């Protein structure tokens, strides 16, 4: 796919020498970002088996054309020698590349094996014994490695729980009400009953309009939530049903990303249940209600751990007036699904489901730590730009190593305690 | 440097306008903004070099309390609004059933210290079926064509269905013009040391902010 066969000819002209080298059938991988696009494992296996070093390279030493005077013997000898050196070099390089590929293949196989094993472990051991096993050390460690996509939805559902006791029937009822509202809006007909606390009818109308607008602006590059895409209606339904389920919260920008990620991992009704329960968590409620005071509490607690873990960068941010709201709002509202590559974001979600809200802030510190050196050299606007638009090719292992290095203990106090203290500090 | 806010209701095209200003390219497949995003550009206004720090804010009304907290430090603001939305602009009728889509900004000085960008969104252009509406809108909104944009020669051909004026490049430098027209006022804001939060704008940002218009 990203390979092409190249034939390169090196011609060297000179008064005494002339030889032609042909590199045939050398495979070059384009060193572009696109090379990172996941290939299916099959393709990769084939690519690696295709490779046979000796048959793919031909270096041909040619004599001078007949119409030119023949080379002196010692010149010819010298060229033969140079030629042989080049062949040796080329073979060496090929061997090295072959070894590298073999190693990559082995690593990939190992990874696939470990994912395969993990799926078995999750399905056969952990999920059937969820209550007893979910907190065990072994499971927590496996959890940190990332949940295999095939069981991810199930694990998320179990971890998020259903404190609100939402049933599939309740979802159907909420959806039916939402549809009714849309109908009455589009026909401009009957007044919708005004039971919604705190918000005017106009505001609700605007929020229903906004859902439509935002759906097409949710993961637009995936092309699955846009008008005509396979999950457009699903996303619309979940967000609409939620505004009927929680009219006091309504639709708030950022929700569409959360619902979209859930839809990618769960069936519609289960996605709705997870969505509603997730948003019901204190941190999410504080943010989605845009409760400024509470948000400041979270930011203040975050800054305590920021200073503790990254004092130099913290001082630099202070000096530049770079407050956490600038980057945290987007990260917390969308649970990183907008700012990190989707597979990496899902891994953050995995551990967020395990550790709760504090992991969201720990992730933020992990990101800051990973880029500490660059960030300390930047001024306000460059930091702000960098953090609100993170590089697209973030290496997930490095991010997680960096997150792992973040201590969520400050003077023997844990996240929840520090947060409680921040409430009084404000 | 000057802090410069871009504010306005959701879906009016703030981020697209900013993207065009910075990159001179139109942006497709854009996410909606949560919180605030940033852009910066060095511009030359009246012989002075200004480095604009542009704060591109989230549009949903619920985020106003967050956005408002950024007013204090800002030297200026660009209010982007949808002329087809009654909620955004008084006196403009909104044609029913129209989809949102691409748009035309209009820079219209209202007040010595205030420039507004009107940014027309009309999905019919994208759909290529709204030429009639477009003419009708021309009739009611003549001023859209009287932009002080310096382009002067908008060869919009109503016969060419399906042509998106954004893509076609007819509106090539609108984003740039929108920002540049505001910059002298930003400069004023910087020099006088007053943030927009302190300005008395009459019909300006506060009316929009509090939904009084």
mmCIF file of N, CA, C and O in Angstrom, chain A residues 199 203 207 209-210 213-214 216-221 248-254 256-257 288-290 292 295 325-326 329-330 333-334 338 379-382 384-385 388-389, chain B residues 3 10-13 19 22 27-40 51-55 58-67 69-70 94 99-100 121:
data_model
loop_
_atom_site.group_PDB
_atom_site.id
_atom_site.type_symbol
_atom_site.label_atom_id
_atom_site.label_comp_id
_atom_site.label_asym_id
_atom_site.label_seq_id
_atom_site.Cartn_x
_atom_site.Cartn_y
_atom_site.Cartn_z
ATOM 1 N N UNK A 199 -35.119 26.732 32.301
ATOM 2 C CA UNK A 199 -34.778 27.155 30.946
ATOM 3 C C UNK A 199 -36.022 27.510 30.153
ATOM 4 O O UNK A 199 -37.048 26.852 30.249
ATOM 5 N N UNK A 203 -34.775 28.524 24.782
ATOM 6 C CA UNK A 203 -33.479 27.918 25.041
ATOM 7 C C UNK A 203 -33.502 26.441 24.664
ATOM 8 O O UNK A 203 -32.559 25.929 24.086
ATOM 9 N N UNK A 207 -31.487 24.442 21.930
ATOM 10 C CA UNK A 207 -30.617 23.315 22.214
ATOM 11 C C UNK A 207 -30.937 22.126 21.307
ATOM 12 O O UNK A 207 -30.044 21.393 20.898
ATOM 13 N N UNK A 209 -31.963 22.484 18.237
ATOM 14 C CA UNK A 209 -31.334 22.905 16.989
ATOM 15 C C UNK A 209 -29.838 22.647 17.031
ATOM 16 O O UNK A 209 -29.235 22.198 16.068
ATOM 17 N N UNK A 210 -29.271 22.950 18.197
ATOM 18 C CA UNK A 210 -27.827 22.838 18.355
ATOM 19 C C UNK A 210 -27.363 21.383 18.250
ATOM 20 O O UNK A 210 -26.295 21.100 17.718
ATOM 21 N N UNK A 213 -26.936 20.639 14.718
ATOM 22 C CA UNK A 213 -25.751 21.307 14.182
ATOM 23 C C UNK A 213 -24.472 20.598 14.631
ATOM 24 O O UNK A 213 -23.543 20.404 13.855
ATOM 25 N N UNK A 214 -24.444 20.204 15.901
ATOM 26 C CA UNK A 214 -23.205 19.649 16.454
ATOM 27 C C UNK A 214 -22.929 18.212 16.029
ATOM 28 O O UNK A 214 -21.775 17.787 15.969
ATOM 29 N N UNK A 216 -23.116 16.904 13.185
ATOM 30 C CA UNK A 216 -22.279 16.882 11.978
ATOM 31 C C UNK A 216 -20.880 17.418 12.273
ATOM 32 O O UNK A 216 -19.967 17.248 11.477
ATOM 33 N N UNK A 217 -20.729 18.045 13.436
ATOM 34 C CA UNK A 217 -19.408 18.564 13.797
ATOM 35 C C UNK A 217 -18.781 17.719 14.905
ATOM 36 O O UNK A 217 -18.042 18.202 15.740
ATOM 37 N N UNK A 218 -19.132 16.444 14.932
ATOM 38 C CA UNK A 218 -18.578 15.510 15.905
ATOM 39 C C UNK A 218 -17.800 14.442 15.148
ATOM 40 O O UNK A 218 -18.377 13.729 14.334
ATOM 41 N N UNK A 219 -16.524 14.342 15.406
ATOM 42 C CA UNK A 219 -15.645 13.438 14.656
ATOM 43 C C UNK A 219 -15.922 13.485 13.153
ATOM 44 O O UNK A 219 -16.183 12.449 12.535
ATOM 45 N N UNK A 220 -15.913 14.697 12.568
ATOM 46 C CA UNK A 220 -16.284 14.776 11.153
ATOM 47 C C UNK A 220 -15.412 13.903 10.253
ATOM 48 O O UNK A 220 -15.874 13.407 9.231
ATOM 49 N N UNK A 221 -14.162 13.686 10.679
ATOM 50 C CA UNK A 221 -13.280 12.938 9.790
ATOM 51 C C UNK A 221 -13.640 11.450 9.742
ATOM 52 O O UNK A 221 -13.257 10.751 8.809
ATOM 53 N N UNK A 248 -33.208 19.485 32.993
ATOM 54 C CA UNK A 248 -32.513 20.486 33.812
ATOM 55 C C UNK A 248 -31.064 20.657 33.372
ATOM 56 O O UNK A 248 -30.444 21.677 33.641
ATOM 57 N N UNK A 249 -30.535 19.653 32.706
ATOM 58 C CA UNK A 249 -29.168 19.762 32.180
ATOM 59 C C UNK A 249 -29.219 20.112 30.692
ATOM 60 O O UNK A 249 -28.535 21.003 30.224
ATOM 61 N N UNK A 250 -30.073 19.404 29.967
ATOM 62 C CA UNK A 250 -30.209 19.674 28.541
ATOM 63 C C UNK A 250 -29.021 19.221 27.735
ATOM 64 O O UNK A 250 -28.216 18.409 28.201
ATOM 65 N N UNK A 251 -28.912 19.757 26.538
ATOM 66 C CA UNK A 251 -27.767 19.420 25.715
ATOM 67 C C UNK A 251 -26.690 20.480 25.924
ATOM 68 O O UNK A 251 -26.962 21.673 25.858
ATOM 69 N N UNK A 252 -25.482 20.038 26.182
ATOM 70 C CA UNK A 252 -24.361 20.958 26.326
ATOM 71 C C UNK A 252 -23.253 20.499 25.392
ATOM 72 O O UNK A 252 -22.988 19.294 25.267
ATOM 73 N N UNK A 253 -22.638 21.457 24.720
ATOM 74 C CA UNK A 253 -21.575 21.106 23.777
ATOM 75 C C UNK A 253 -20.497 20.296 24.485
ATOM 76 O O UNK A 253 -20.107 20.614 25.606
ATOM 77 N N UNK A 254 -20.023 19.284 23.812
ATOM 78 C CA UNK A 254 -19.073 18.359 24.421
ATOM 79 C C UNK A 254 -19.733 16.996 24.608
ATOM 80 O O UNK A 254 -19.102 15.959 24.463
ATOM 81 N N UNK A 256 -21.808 15.515 22.698
ATOM 82 C CA UNK A 256 -21.905 14.712 21.481
ATOM 83 C C UNK A 256 -20.666 13.834 21.305
ATOM 84 O O UNK A 256 -20.744 12.737 20.764
ATOM 85 N N UNK A 257 -19.513 14.315 21.792
ATOM 86 C CA UNK A 257 -18.300 13.505 21.682
ATOM 87 C C UNK A 257 -18.386 12.289 22.605
ATOM 88 O O UNK A 257 -18.002 11.178 22.226
ATOM 89 N N UNK A 288 -20.794 19.998 33.054
ATOM 90 C CA UNK A 288 -21.853 20.162 32.061
ATOM 91 C C UNK A 288 -22.939 21.140 32.514
ATOM 92 O O UNK A 288 -23.684 21.663 31.701
ATOM 93 N N UNK A 289 -23.001 21.383 33.797
ATOM 94 C CA UNK A 289 -23.901 22.453 34.233
ATOM 95 C C UNK A 289 -23.191 23.800 34.173
ATOM 96 O O UNK A 289 -23.771 24.829 34.492
ATOM 97 N N UNK A 290 -21.933 23.763 33.766
ATOM 98 C CA UNK A 290 -21.077 24.943 33.732
ATOM 99 C C UNK A 290 -21.202 25.710 35.057
ATOM 100 O O UNK A 290 -21.458 26.904 35.086
ATOM 101 N N UNK A 292 -19.533 27.406 37.447
ATOM 102 C CA UNK A 292 -18.215 28.031 37.445
ATOM 103 C C UNK A 292 -17.469 27.834 38.759
ATOM 104 O O UNK A 292 -16.283 27.535 38.774
ATOM 105 N N UNK A 295 -16.228 24.313 39.034
ATOM 106 C CA UNK A 295 -15.148 24.101 38.067
ATOM 107 C C UNK A 295 -13.839 24.676 38.612
ATOM 108 O O UNK A 295 -12.784 24.053 38.514
ATOM 109 N N UNK A 325 -8.027 26.413 33.097
ATOM 110 C CA UNK A 325 -9.274 26.369 32.327
ATOM 111 C C UNK A 325 -9.026 26.369 30.830
ATOM 112 O O UNK A 325 -9.764 25.759 30.058
ATOM 113 N N UNK A 326 -7.955 27.034 30.429
ATOM 114 C CA UNK A 326 -7.666 27.189 29.013
ATOM 115 C C UNK A 326 -7.542 25.844 28.298
ATOM 116 O O UNK A 326 -8.045 25.674 27.194
ATOM 117 N N UNK A 329 -10.786 22.666 30.108
ATOM 118 C CA UNK A 329 -12.213 22.644 29.782
ATOM 119 C C UNK A 329 -12.482 21.671 28.644
ATOM 120 O O UNK A 329 -13.320 20.778 28.743
ATOM 121 N N UNK A 330 -11.732 21.802 27.580
ATOM 122 C CA UNK A 330 -11.928 20.904 26.445
ATOM 123 C C UNK A 330 -11.645 19.452 26.828
ATOM 124 O O UNK A 330 -12.396 18.541 26.498
ATOM 125 N N UNK A 333 -14.485 18.197 29.371
ATOM 126 C CA UNK A 333 -15.812 18.109 28.767
ATOM 127 C C UNK A 333 -15.924 16.932 27.809
ATOM 128 O O UNK A 333 -16.950 16.270 27.750
ATOM 129 N N UNK A 334 -14.895 16.703 27.024
ATOM 130 C CA UNK A 334 -14.999 15.647 26.007
ATOM 131 C C UNK A 334 -14.273 14.386 26.450
ATOM 132 O O UNK A 334 -14.168 13.448 25.673
ATOM 133 N N UNK A 338 -11.833 14.476 21.934
ATOM 134 C CA UNK A 338 -11.643 15.423 20.842
ATOM 135 C C UNK A 338 -10.163 15.750 20.670
ATOM 136 O O UNK A 338 -9.706 16.023 19.572
ATOM 137 N N UNK A 379 5.923 30.745 24.999
ATOM 138 C CA UNK A 379 5.193 31.824 25.670
ATOM 139 C C UNK A 379 3.707 31.480 25.711
ATOM 140 O O UNK A 379 3.285 30.427 25.218
ATOM 141 N N UNK A 380 2.940 32.384 26.278
ATOM 142 C CA UNK A 380 1.520 32.102 26.517
ATOM 143 C C UNK A 380 0.802 31.552 25.288
ATOM 144 O O UNK A 380 0.215 30.476 25.323
ATOM 145 N N UNK A 381 0.868 32.316 24.216
ATOM 146 C CA UNK A 381 0.011 31.961 23.082
ATOM 147 C C UNK A 381 0.429 30.626 22.476
ATOM 148 O O UNK A 381 -0.403 29.835 22.038
ATOM 149 N N UNK A 382 1.735 30.360 22.494
ATOM 150 C CA UNK A 382 2.174 29.089 21.910
ATOM 151 C C UNK A 382 1.790 27.896 22.786
ATOM 152 O O UNK A 382 1.421 26.843 22.269
ATOM 153 N N UNK A 384 -0.820 27.877 24.755
ATOM 154 C CA UNK A 384 -2.270 27.761 24.598
ATOM 155 C C UNK A 384 -2.624 27.055 23.292
ATOM 156 O O UNK A 384 -3.479 26.172 23.253
ATOM 157 N N UNK A 385 -1.934 27.441 22.233
ATOM 158 C CA UNK A 385 -2.201 26.812 20.946
ATOM 159 C C UNK A 385 -1.823 25.335 20.969
ATOM 160 O O UNK A 385 -2.532 24.490 20.450
ATOM 161 N N UNK A 388 -4.321 23.294 23.187
ATOM 162 C CA UNK A 388 -5.678 23.158 22.672
ATOM 163 C C UNK A 388 -5.695 22.461 21.319
ATOM 164 O O UNK A 388 -6.753 22.178 20.777
ATOM 165 N N UNK A 389 -4.514 22.218 20.781
ATOM 166 C CA UNK A 389 -4.454 21.404 19.558
ATOM 167 C C UNK A 389 -3.211 20.534 19.645
ATOM 168 O O UNK A 389 -2.173 20.842 19.075
ATOM 169 N N UNK B 3 -4.790 40.750 22.819
ATOM 170 C CA UNK B 3 -5.738 39.665 22.986
ATOM 171 C C UNK B 3 -7.028 40.030 22.288
ATOM 172 O O UNK B 3 -7.588 41.096 22.502
ATOM 173 N N UNK B 10 -23.422 29.667 18.738
ATOM 174 C CA UNK B 10 -22.925 28.409 18.198
ATOM 175 C C UNK B 10 -23.244 28.285 16.712
ATOM 176 O O UNK B 10 -24.320 28.674 16.265
ATOM 177 N N UNK B 11 -22.300 27.773 15.984
ATOM 178 C CA UNK B 11 -22.538 27.472 14.580
ATOM 179 C C UNK B 11 -22.522 28.670 13.656
ATOM 180 O O UNK B 11 -22.943 28.577 12.508
ATOM 181 N N UNK B 12 -22.042 29.808 14.133
ATOM 182 C CA UNK B 12 -21.997 30.955 13.239
ATOM 183 C C UNK B 12 -20.712 30.966 12.415
ATOM 184 O O UNK B 12 -20.581 31.748 11.482
ATOM 185 N N UNK B 13 -19.777 30.103 12.768
ATOM 186 C CA UNK B 13 -18.584 29.980 11.933
ATOM 187 C C UNK B 13 -17.356 30.683 12.476
ATOM 188 O O UNK B 13 -16.460 31.031 11.705
ATOM 189 N N UNK B 19 -9.770 30.134 11.195
ATOM 190 C CA UNK B 19 -8.910 29.240 10.422
ATOM 191 C C UNK B 19 -8.544 29.887 9.090
ATOM 192 O O UNK B 19 -7.414 29.827 8.632
ATOM 193 N N UNK B 22 -5.951 32.620 9.632
ATOM 194 C CA UNK B 22 -4.608 32.149 9.943
ATOM 195 C C UNK B 22 -3.991 31.394 8.766
ATOM 196 O O UNK B 22 -2.854 31.633 8.385
ATOM 197 N N UNK B 27 -11.809 25.658 5.905
ATOM 198 C CA UNK B 27 -11.724 24.462 6.711
ATOM 199 C C UNK B 27 -12.965 23.614 6.519
ATOM 200 O O UNK B 27 -14.085 24.074 6.644
ATOM 201 N N UNK B 28 -12.737 22.375 6.216
ATOM 202 C CA UNK B 28 -13.855 21.451 6.136
ATOM 203 C C UNK B 28 -13.727 20.529 7.329
ATOM 204 O O UNK B 28 -12.690 20.445 7.949
ATOM 205 N N UNK B 29 -14.775 19.799 7.615
ATOM 206 C CA UNK B 29 -14.725 18.817 8.698
ATOM 207 C C UNK B 29 -14.235 19.422 9.992
ATOM 208 O O UNK B 29 -13.261 18.958 10.571
ATOM 209 N N UNK B 30 -14.878 20.466 10.426
ATOM 210 C CA UNK B 30 -14.380 21.054 11.652
ATOM 211 C C UNK B 30 -15.226 20.595 12.840
ATOM 212 O O UNK B 30 -16.426 20.398 12.743
ATOM 213 N N UNK B 31 -14.548 20.347 13.966
ATOM 214 C CA UNK B 31 -15.238 20.028 15.211
ATOM 215 C C UNK B 31 -15.840 21.299 15.785
ATOM 216 O O UNK B 31 -15.450 22.385 15.393
ATOM 217 N N UNK B 32 -16.765 21.177 16.712
ATOM 218 C CA UNK B 32 -17.188 22.398 17.389
ATOM 219 C C UNK B 32 -16.246 22.675 18.558
ATOM 220 O O UNK B 32 -15.648 21.773 19.118
ATOM 221 N N UNK B 33 -16.128 23.945 18.861
ATOM 222 C CA UNK B 33 -15.162 24.358 19.883
ATOM 223 C C UNK B 33 -15.741 24.149 21.278
ATOM 224 O O UNK B 33 -16.876 24.524 21.545
ATOM 225 N N UNK B 34 -14.947 23.546 22.140
ATOM 226 C CA UNK B 34 -15.334 23.424 23.544
ATOM 227 C C UNK B 34 -14.369 24.314 24.316
ATOM 228 O O UNK B 34 -13.162 24.189 24.152
ATOM 229 N N UNK B 35 -14.893 25.205 25.146
ATOM 230 C CA UNK B 35 -14.017 26.095 25.896
ATOM 231 C C UNK B 35 -13.446 27.175 24.988
ATOM 232 O O UNK B 35 -14.177 28.034 24.526
ATOM 233 N N UNK B 36 -12.163 27.091 24.732
ATOM 234 C CA UNK B 36 -11.542 28.123 23.906
ATOM 235 C C UNK B 36 -10.386 27.516 23.115
ATOM 236 O O UNK B 36 -9.717 26.598 23.584
ATOM 237 N N UNK B 37 -10.216 27.983 21.889
ATOM 238 C CA UNK B 37 -9.062 27.587 21.085
ATOM 239 C C UNK B 37 -8.327 28.851 20.667
ATOM 240 O O UNK B 37 -8.860 29.952 20.805
ATOM 241 N N UNK B 38 -7.130 28.675 20.163
ATOM 242 C CA UNK B 38 -6.296 29.850 19.957
ATOM 243 C C UNK B 38 -5.697 29.917 18.564
ATOM 244 O O UNK B 38 -5.448 28.913 17.914
ATOM 245 N N UNK B 39 -5.481 31.155 18.145
ATOM 246 C CA UNK B 39 -4.735 31.384 16.924
ATOM 247 C C UNK B 39 -3.889 32.617 17.140
ATOM 248 O O UNK B 39 -4.169 33.423 18.032
ATOM 249 N N UNK B 40 -2.833 32.756 16.357
ATOM 250 C CA UNK B 40 -2.071 33.990 16.464
ATOM 251 C C UNK B 40 -1.543 34.370 15.103
ATOM 252 O O UNK B 40 -1.292 33.522 14.249
ATOM 253 N N UNK B 51 0.918 41.764 17.135
ATOM 254 C CA UNK B 51 0.758 40.312 17.176
ATOM 255 C C UNK B 51 -0.576 40.009 17.833
ATOM 256 O O UNK B 51 -0.766 40.224 19.027
ATOM 257 N N UNK B 52 -1.492 39.561 17.019
ATOM 258 C CA UNK B 52 -2.813 39.249 17.557
ATOM 259 C C UNK B 52 -2.806 37.871 18.198
ATOM 260 O O UNK B 52 -2.333 36.904 17.613
ATOM 261 N N UNK B 53 -3.311 37.822 19.412
ATOM 262 C CA UNK B 53 -3.560 36.546 20.082
ATOM 263 C C UNK B 53 -5.052 36.334 20.024
ATOM 264 O O UNK B 53 -5.798 37.029 20.695
ATOM 265 N N UNK B 54 -5.472 35.409 19.238
ATOM 266 C CA UNK B 54 -6.911 35.287 19.034
ATOM 267 C C UNK B 54 -7.490 34.151 19.852
ATOM 268 O O UNK B 54 -7.022 33.021 19.794
ATOM 269 N N UNK B 55 -8.491 34.488 20.637
ATOM 270 C CA UNK B 55 -9.177 33.513 21.486
ATOM 271 C C UNK B 55 -10.497 33.170 20.817
ATOM 272 O O UNK B 55 -11.384 34.005 20.735
ATOM 273 N N UNK B 58 -16.189 29.103 22.625
ATOM 274 C CA UNK B 58 -17.330 28.219 22.378
ATOM 275 C C UNK B 58 -18.588 29.064 22.259
ATOM 276 O O UNK B 58 -18.734 30.076 22.925
ATOM 277 N N UNK B 59 -19.503 28.633 21.404
ATOM 278 C CA UNK B 59 -20.644 29.486 21.109
ATOM 279 C C UNK B 59 -21.870 29.267 21.972
ATOM 280 O O UNK B 59 -22.683 30.167 22.123
ATOM 281 N N UNK B 60 -22.010 28.084 22.538
ATOM 282 C CA UNK B 60 -23.267 27.790 23.226
ATOM 283 C C UNK B 60 -23.474 28.731 24.408
ATOM 284 O O UNK B 60 -22.545 29.045 25.144
ATOM 285 N N UNK B 61 -24.723 29.134 24.547
ATOM 286 C CA UNK B 61 -25.058 30.098 25.580
ATOM 287 C C UNK B 61 -24.586 29.642 26.960
ATOM 288 O O UNK B 61 -24.155 30.438 27.780
ATOM 289 N N UNK B 62 -24.651 28.341 27.195
ATOM 290 C CA UNK B 62 -24.257 27.795 28.488
ATOM 291 C C UNK B 62 -22.804 28.141 28.838
ATOM 292 O O UNK B 62 -22.431 28.202 29.993
ATOM 293 N N UNK B 63 -22.004 28.378 27.818
ATOM 294 C CA UNK B 63 -20.587 28.665 28.073
ATOM 295 C C UNK B 63 -20.304 30.152 28.280
ATOM 296 O O UNK B 63 -19.159 30.546 28.436
ATOM 297 N N UNK B 64 -21.359 30.962 28.245
ATOM 298 C CA UNK B 64 -21.129 32.416 28.329
ATOM 299 C C UNK B 64 -20.375 32.812 29.586
ATOM 300 O O UNK B 64 -19.557 33.710 29.571
ATOM 301 N N UNK B 65 -20.651 32.095 30.689
ATOM 302 C CA UNK B 65 -19.982 32.493 31.937
ATOM 303 C C UNK B 65 -18.480 32.271 31.813
ATOM 304 O O UNK B 65 -17.683 33.030 32.362
ATOM 305 N N UNK B 66 -18.117 31.232 31.069
ATOM 306 C CA UNK B 66 -16.690 30.987 30.839
ATOM 307 C C UNK B 66 -16.132 32.062 29.908
ATOM 308 O O UNK B 66 -15.114 32.695 30.192
ATOM 309 N N UNK B 67 -16.842 32.284 28.813
ATOM 310 C CA UNK B 67 -16.385 33.265 27.826
ATOM 311 C C UNK B 67 -16.244 34.647 28.455
ATOM 312 O O UNK B 67 -15.278 35.359 28.220
ATOM 313 N N UNK B 69 -15.499 35.432 31.344
ATOM 314 C CA UNK B 69 -14.320 35.595 32.196
ATOM 315 C C UNK B 69 -13.080 35.960 31.373
ATOM 316 O O UNK B 69 -12.066 36.359 31.935
ATOM 317 N N UNK B 70 -13.188 35.831 30.061
ATOM 318 C CA UNK B 70 -12.049 36.197 29.220
ATOM 319 C C UNK B 70 -12.121 37.645 28.726
ATOM 320 O O UNK B 70 -11.193 38.149 28.115
ATOM 321 N N UNK B 94 -35.944 35.192 9.350
ATOM 322 C CA UNK B 94 -35.276 33.935 9.072
ATOM 323 C C UNK B 94 -36.158 33.099 8.160
ATOM 324 O O UNK B 94 -37.304 32.841 8.453
ATOM 325 N N UNK B 99 -31.295 25.146 5.892
ATOM 326 C CA UNK B 99 -30.178 24.468 6.561
ATOM 327 C C UNK B 99 -29.055 25.467 6.759
ATOM 328 O O UNK B 99 -28.905 26.423 6.003
ATOM 329 N N UNK B 100 -28.233 25.171 7.758
ATOM 330 C CA UNK B 100 -27.040 25.995 7.914
ATOM 331 C C UNK B 100 -25.921 25.414 7.077
ATOM 332 O O UNK B 100 -25.864 24.233 6.836
ATOM 333 N N UNK B 121 -24.875 32.427 6.828
ATOM 334 C CA UNK B 121 -24.805 30.982 6.652
ATOM 335 C C UNK B 121 -26.028 30.566 5.875
ATOM 336 O O UNK B 121 -27.128 30.892 6.227
#
